[in-house]
Coordinates of C-alpha atoms in Angstrom, one line a residue:
X1 CA 306.6 -14.5 217.7
X2 CA 302.9 -15.1 217.1
X3 CA 300.1 -17.6 217.7
X4 CA 298.9 -19.0 214.5
X5 CA 296.4 -21.7 215.5
X6 CA 293.4 -19.7 214.4
X7 CA 293.1 -18.5 210.8
X8 CA 296.7 -19.4 210.0
X9 CA 296.7 -17.7 206.6
X10 CA 295.9 -14.3 208.1
X11 CA 298.2 -14.7 211.1
X12 CA 301.1 -15.7 208.9
X13 CA 300.4 -12.8 206.6
X14 CA 300.3 -10.4 209.6
X15 CA 303.5 -11.9 211.0
X16 CA 305.2 -11.3 207.7
X17 CA 304.2 -7.6 207.8
X18 CA 305.4 -7.2 211.3
X19 CA 308.7 -8.7 210.5
X20 CA 309.1 -6.6 207.3
X21 CA 308.6 -3.4 209.2
X22 CA 310.4 -4.5 212.4
X23 CA 307.5 -3.8 214.6
X24 CA 308.3 -4.5 218.3
X25 CA 305.5 -6.4 220.0
X26 CA 304.6 -6.1 223.7
X27 CA 303.5 -9.8 223.9
X28 CA 301.7 -12.6 222.0
X29 CA 298.8 -11.9 219.7
X30 CA 296.3 -13.7 217.5
X31 CA 293.7 -12.7 214.9
X32 CA 290.6 -14.2 216.4
X33 CA 287.1 -14.9 215.1
X34 CA 285.7 -13.9 218.4
X35 CA 283.8 -17.1 218.9
X36 CA 286.2 -19.1 221.1
X37 CA 285.6 -18.8 224.9
X38 CA 287.9 -16.5 226.7
X39 CA 289.5 -19.2 228.8
X40 CA 292.9 -18.7 230.5
X41 CA 294.8 -17.1 227.6
X42 CA 297.3 -15.3 229.8
X43 CA 298.5 -12.1 228.1
X44 CA 297.4 -13.2 224.6
X45 CA 296.0 -10.2 222.7
X46 CA 293.0 -11.1 220.5
X47 CA 292.5 -9.0 217.4
X48 CA 288.9 -9.5 216.6
X49 CA 286.5 -8.1 213.9
X50 CA 284.3 -5.7 215.9
X51 CA 281.1 -6.9 214.2
X52 CA 281.6 -10.4 215.6
X53 CA 281.7 -9.1 219.2
X54 CA 278.2 -8.9 220.7
X55 CA 279.1 -7.4 224.1
X56 CA 279.6 -3.6 224.3
X57 CA 282.7 -4.0 226.5
X58 CA 284.8 -6.9 225.3
X59 CA 287.5 -8.4 227.6
X60 CA 290.5 -6.1 228.2
X61 CA 292.8 -8.1 225.9
X62 CA 290.3 -8.2 223.0
X63 CA 290.7 -5.4 220.5
X64 CA 287.7 -4.8 218.2
X65 CA 288.9 -4.1 214.6
X66 CA 287.0 -1.9 212.1
X67 CA 288.7 -3.6 209.1
X68 CA 286.6 -2.1 206.3
X69 CA 288.2 1.3 207.0
X70 CA 291.3 -0.2 205.4
X71 CA 289.6 -1.3 202.2
X72 CA 290.8 0.8 199.2
X73 CA 287.3 1.5 197.9
X74 CA 286.2 3.0 201.2
X75 CA 289.4 5.0 201.7
X76 CA 288.8 6.5 198.2
X77 CA 285.2 7.4 199.1
X78 CA 286.3 9.1 202.3
X79 CA 288.9 11.1 200.4
X80 CA 286.3 12.4 197.9
X81 CA 284.3 13.7 200.9
X82 CA 287.2 15.2 202.8
X83 CA 288.7 16.9 199.8
X84 CA 285.2 18.2 198.8
X85 CA 285.3 16.6 195.4
X86 CA 281.6 16.0 196.1
X87 CA 280.0 18.7 198.2
X88 CA 278.0 19.4 200.2
X89 CA 277.0 15.9 201.2
X90 CA 273.2 15.4 201.2
X91 CA 272.5 11.7 201.4
X92 CA 274.1 8.3 201.8
X93 CA 272.5 5.2 200.2
X94 CA 274.0 2.0 201.5
X95 CA 273.0 -1.7 200.9
X96 CA 274.5 -4.9 202.1
X97 CA 273.3 -8.5 201.6
X98 CA 274.8 -11.7 203.0
X99 CA 274.0 -15.3 203.5
X100 CA 273.7 -14.9 207.2
X101 CA 275.9 -17.3 209.2
X102 CA 279.2 -15.4 208.9
X103 CA 277.6 -11.9 208.9
X104 CA 274.2 -11.8 210.5
X105 CA 271.9 -8.8 210.5
X106 CA 273.4 -7.1 213.7
X107 CA 276.9 -7.4 212.2
X108 CA 275.7 -5.8 208.9
X109 CA 274.2 -2.9 210.8
X110 CA 277.3 -2.5 212.9
X111 CA 279.5 -2.3 209.8
X112 CA 277.1 0.0 207.8
X113 CA 276.6 2.4 210.8
X114 CA 280.4 2.8 211.2
X115 CA 280.8 3.4 207.4
X116 CA 278.1 6.1 207.6
X117 CA 279.8 8.0 210.4
X118 CA 283.4 7.4 209.2
X119 CA 282.9 8.2 205.5
X120 CA 280.7 11.3 206.2
X121 CA 282.8 12.5 209.1
X122 CA 279.7 13.2 211.1
X123 CA 277.9 11.2 213.9
X124 CA 274.5 9.6 213.7
X125 CA 272.0 11.5 215.8
X126 CA 268.7 9.7 215.0
X127 CA 267.6 6.2 213.9
X128 CA 264.4 4.8 212.5
X129 CA 264.3 1.0 211.6
X130 CA 261.9 -1.5 210.2
X131 CA 262.9 -5.1 210.3
X132 CA 261.5 -8.5 209.1
X133 CA 261.9 -11.7 211.1
X134 CA 263.5 -13.4 208.0
X135 CA 266.6 -11.3 208.4
X136 CA 266.0 -8.0 206.6
X137 CA 266.1 -4.4 207.7
X138 CA 265.5 -0.9 206.3
X139 CA 267.0 1.8 208.4
X140 CA 266.9 5.6 208.0
X141 CA 269.4 7.6 210.0
X142 CA 270.0 11.3 210.4
X143 CA 273.5 12.5 210.7
X144 CA 274.6 15.7 212.4
X145 CA 274.3 18.6 210.0
X146 CA 271.2 17.2 208.4
X147 CA 272.6 14.5 206.1
X148 CA 270.2 11.6 205.6
X149 CA 271.4 8.0 205.3
X150 CA 269.6 4.8 204.3
X151 CA 270.7 1.3 205.0
X152 CA 269.2 -1.8 203.3
X153 CA 270.4 -5.0 204.9
X154 CA 269.5 -8.6 204.4
X155 CA 270.7 -12.1 205.2
X156 CA 268.7 -14.1 202.6
X157 CA 271.4 -14.8 200.0
X158 CA 272.0 -18.6 199.3
X159 CA 274.5 -20.3 201.6
X160 CA 278.0 -19.6 200.5
X161 CA 277.2 -16.6 198.4
X162 CA 279.7 -13.7 198.7
X163 CA 278.6 -10.4 200.3
X164 CA 276.9 -8.1 197.9
X165 CA 277.0 -4.5 198.8
X166 CA 276.9 -1.0 197.4
X167 CA 277.7 2.4 199.0
X168 CA 276.6 5.6 197.2
X169 CA 277.2 9.2 198.5
X170 CA 275.1 11.9 197.0
X171 CA 276.0 15.6 197.1
X172 CA 274.7 18.8 195.6
X173 CA 277.8 18.7 193.4
X174 CA 278.6 15.1 192.4
X175 CA 277.8 11.5 193.3
X176 CA 280.3 8.9 194.4
X177 CA 280.0 5.1 194.7
X178 CA 282.2 2.2 195.5
X179 CA 280.8 0.3 192.5
X180 CA 280.9 1.0 188.8
X181 CA 277.9 2.8 187.5
X182 CA 275.0 0.3 186.7
X183 CA 277.0 -2.5 188.4
X184 CA 274.8 -4.6 190.7
X185 CA 277.2 -7.5 191.4
X186 CA 280.8 -7.0 192.3
X187 CA 283.3 -7.7 189.5
X188 CA 286.5 -9.6 189.7
X189 CA 289.8 -8.6 188.0
X190 CA 290.5 -12.0 186.4
X191 CA 288.1 -14.8 185.3
X192 CA 289.4 -18.3 184.5
X193 CA 287.1 -20.9 182.8
X194 CA 288.5 -24.4 183.2
X195 CA 287.3 -28.0 183.1
X196 CA 286.8 -27.7 186.9
X197 CA 284.6 -24.7 186.6
X198 CA 284.9 -20.9 186.7
X199 CA 287.4 -19.2 189.0
X200 CA 287.6 -15.5 189.9
X201 CA 290.6 -13.7 191.2
X202 CA 291.0 -10.1 192.6
X203 CA 294.3 -9.3 194.4
X204 CA 294.2 -5.9 196.0
X205 CA 297.4 -5.7 198.1
X206 CA 300.9 -6.4 196.7
X207 CA 302.2 -7.1 200.2
X208 CA 299.4 -9.5 201.0
X209 CA 299.1 -11.3 197.7
X210 CA 296.6 -14.1 197.7
X211 CA 294.2 -12.6 200.3
X212 CA 290.9 -11.1 199.2
X213 CA 289.9 -7.5 199.9
X214 CA 288.3 -8.3 203.2
X215 CA 291.1 -10.5 204.4
X216 CA 293.8 -8.0 203.5
X217 CA 291.8 -5.2 205.2
X218 CA 291.6 -7.3 208.4
X219 CA 295.3 -7.9 208.4
X220 CA 296.0 -4.2 207.8
X221 CA 293.7 -3.2 210.7
X222 CA 295.4 -5.7 213.0
X223 CA 298.8 -4.4 211.9
X224 CA 297.9 -0.8 212.7
X225 CA 296.8 -1.8 216.2
X226 CA 300.1 -3.7 216.9
X227 CA 302.1 -0.9 215.4
X228 CA 300.2 1.8 217.3
X229 CA 298.8 0.4 220.5
X230 CA 297.5 3.9 221.4
X231 CA 294.6 3.2 218.9
X232 CA 293.1 0.6 221.2
X233 CA 291.1 2.9 223.5
X234 CA 289.6 4.7 220.6
X235 CA 288.6 1.4 218.9
X236 CA 287.0 0.1 222.1
X237 CA 285.1 3.4 222.5
X238 CA 283.9 3.3 218.9
X239 CA 282.8 -0.4 219.4
X240 CA 280.7 0.6 222.4
X241 CA 279.0 3.3 220.4
X242 CA 278.3 1.0 217.4
X243 CA 276.8 -1.6 219.7
X244 CA 274.6 1.1 221.1
X245 CA 273.5 2.1 217.6
X246 CA 272.6 -1.5 216.7
X247 CA 270.6 -1.9 219.9
X248 CA 268.8 1.4 219.1
X249 CA 267.8 0.2 215.7
X250 CA 266.2 -2.9 217.1
X251 CA 264.5 -0.8 219.8
X252 CA 263.2 1.5 217.0
X253 CA 261.7 -1.4 215.2
X254 CA 260.0 -2.7 218.4
X255 CA 258.5 0.7 219.2
X256 CA 257.9 1.8 215.6
X257 CA 259.4 5.2 216.4
X258 CA 262.4 7.3 215.3
X259 CA 264.8 7.4 218.3
X260 CA 267.4 9.9 219.1
X261 CA 271.0 8.7 219.8
X262 CA 271.8 9.4 223.5
X263 CA 274.7 11.9 223.7
X264 CA 274.5 12.5 219.9
X265 CA 278.2 12.3 219.3
X266 CA 280.9 9.6 219.8

């Protein structure tokens, strides 16, 4: 039913979901890390995290996934904006720090730019960026309607350190964040102190028990694409736009200028 040679845990989890909900598949598929050469894969559909794809137009059978859109914390933030629990939105303050290899600076900007547009429901129309060669960036963006967004990104955490991020949305009435107030480091649900050391556990999906939040979101994103193939053109179009925004940020840094987004909207 499915190829499971790459990331077998995620592919097996996805295969279980597809079987549970009796999703009919048009052909073979695989969750891919985007790093293997295309080769002669026949009709194999590669479901790949979009931030790992560096080209604006990936091969036809490669689907860029925006997995973070399936993380509960971001779904809840988006709901607060759409239901006008916080309103009107004035500013977004986002920060994301990684150790670099698995999520380099362009990948961080790709993710944060998509979160800015998706959570706010408005497109980015202007970008101003300042970057350091060591792998850090500060970006100010303007969204349609006048909302201002800031992104602090860095890749200088020690090797193996988990991603540290925070997303805060500020409105005239209310402030919302994906982290508990005054929390700087993400908390886990369960801590176990043993002779072998300290273990932390946070299960977020009853159907995908054992996967962390990012893994579960990736499986959910892949599931939606296989269940609803009509989503693919939209995802490819959004991927092209996000690659454009990342390139624009680097160009803004080189020129030392605020740059307008060509076309303005997706």
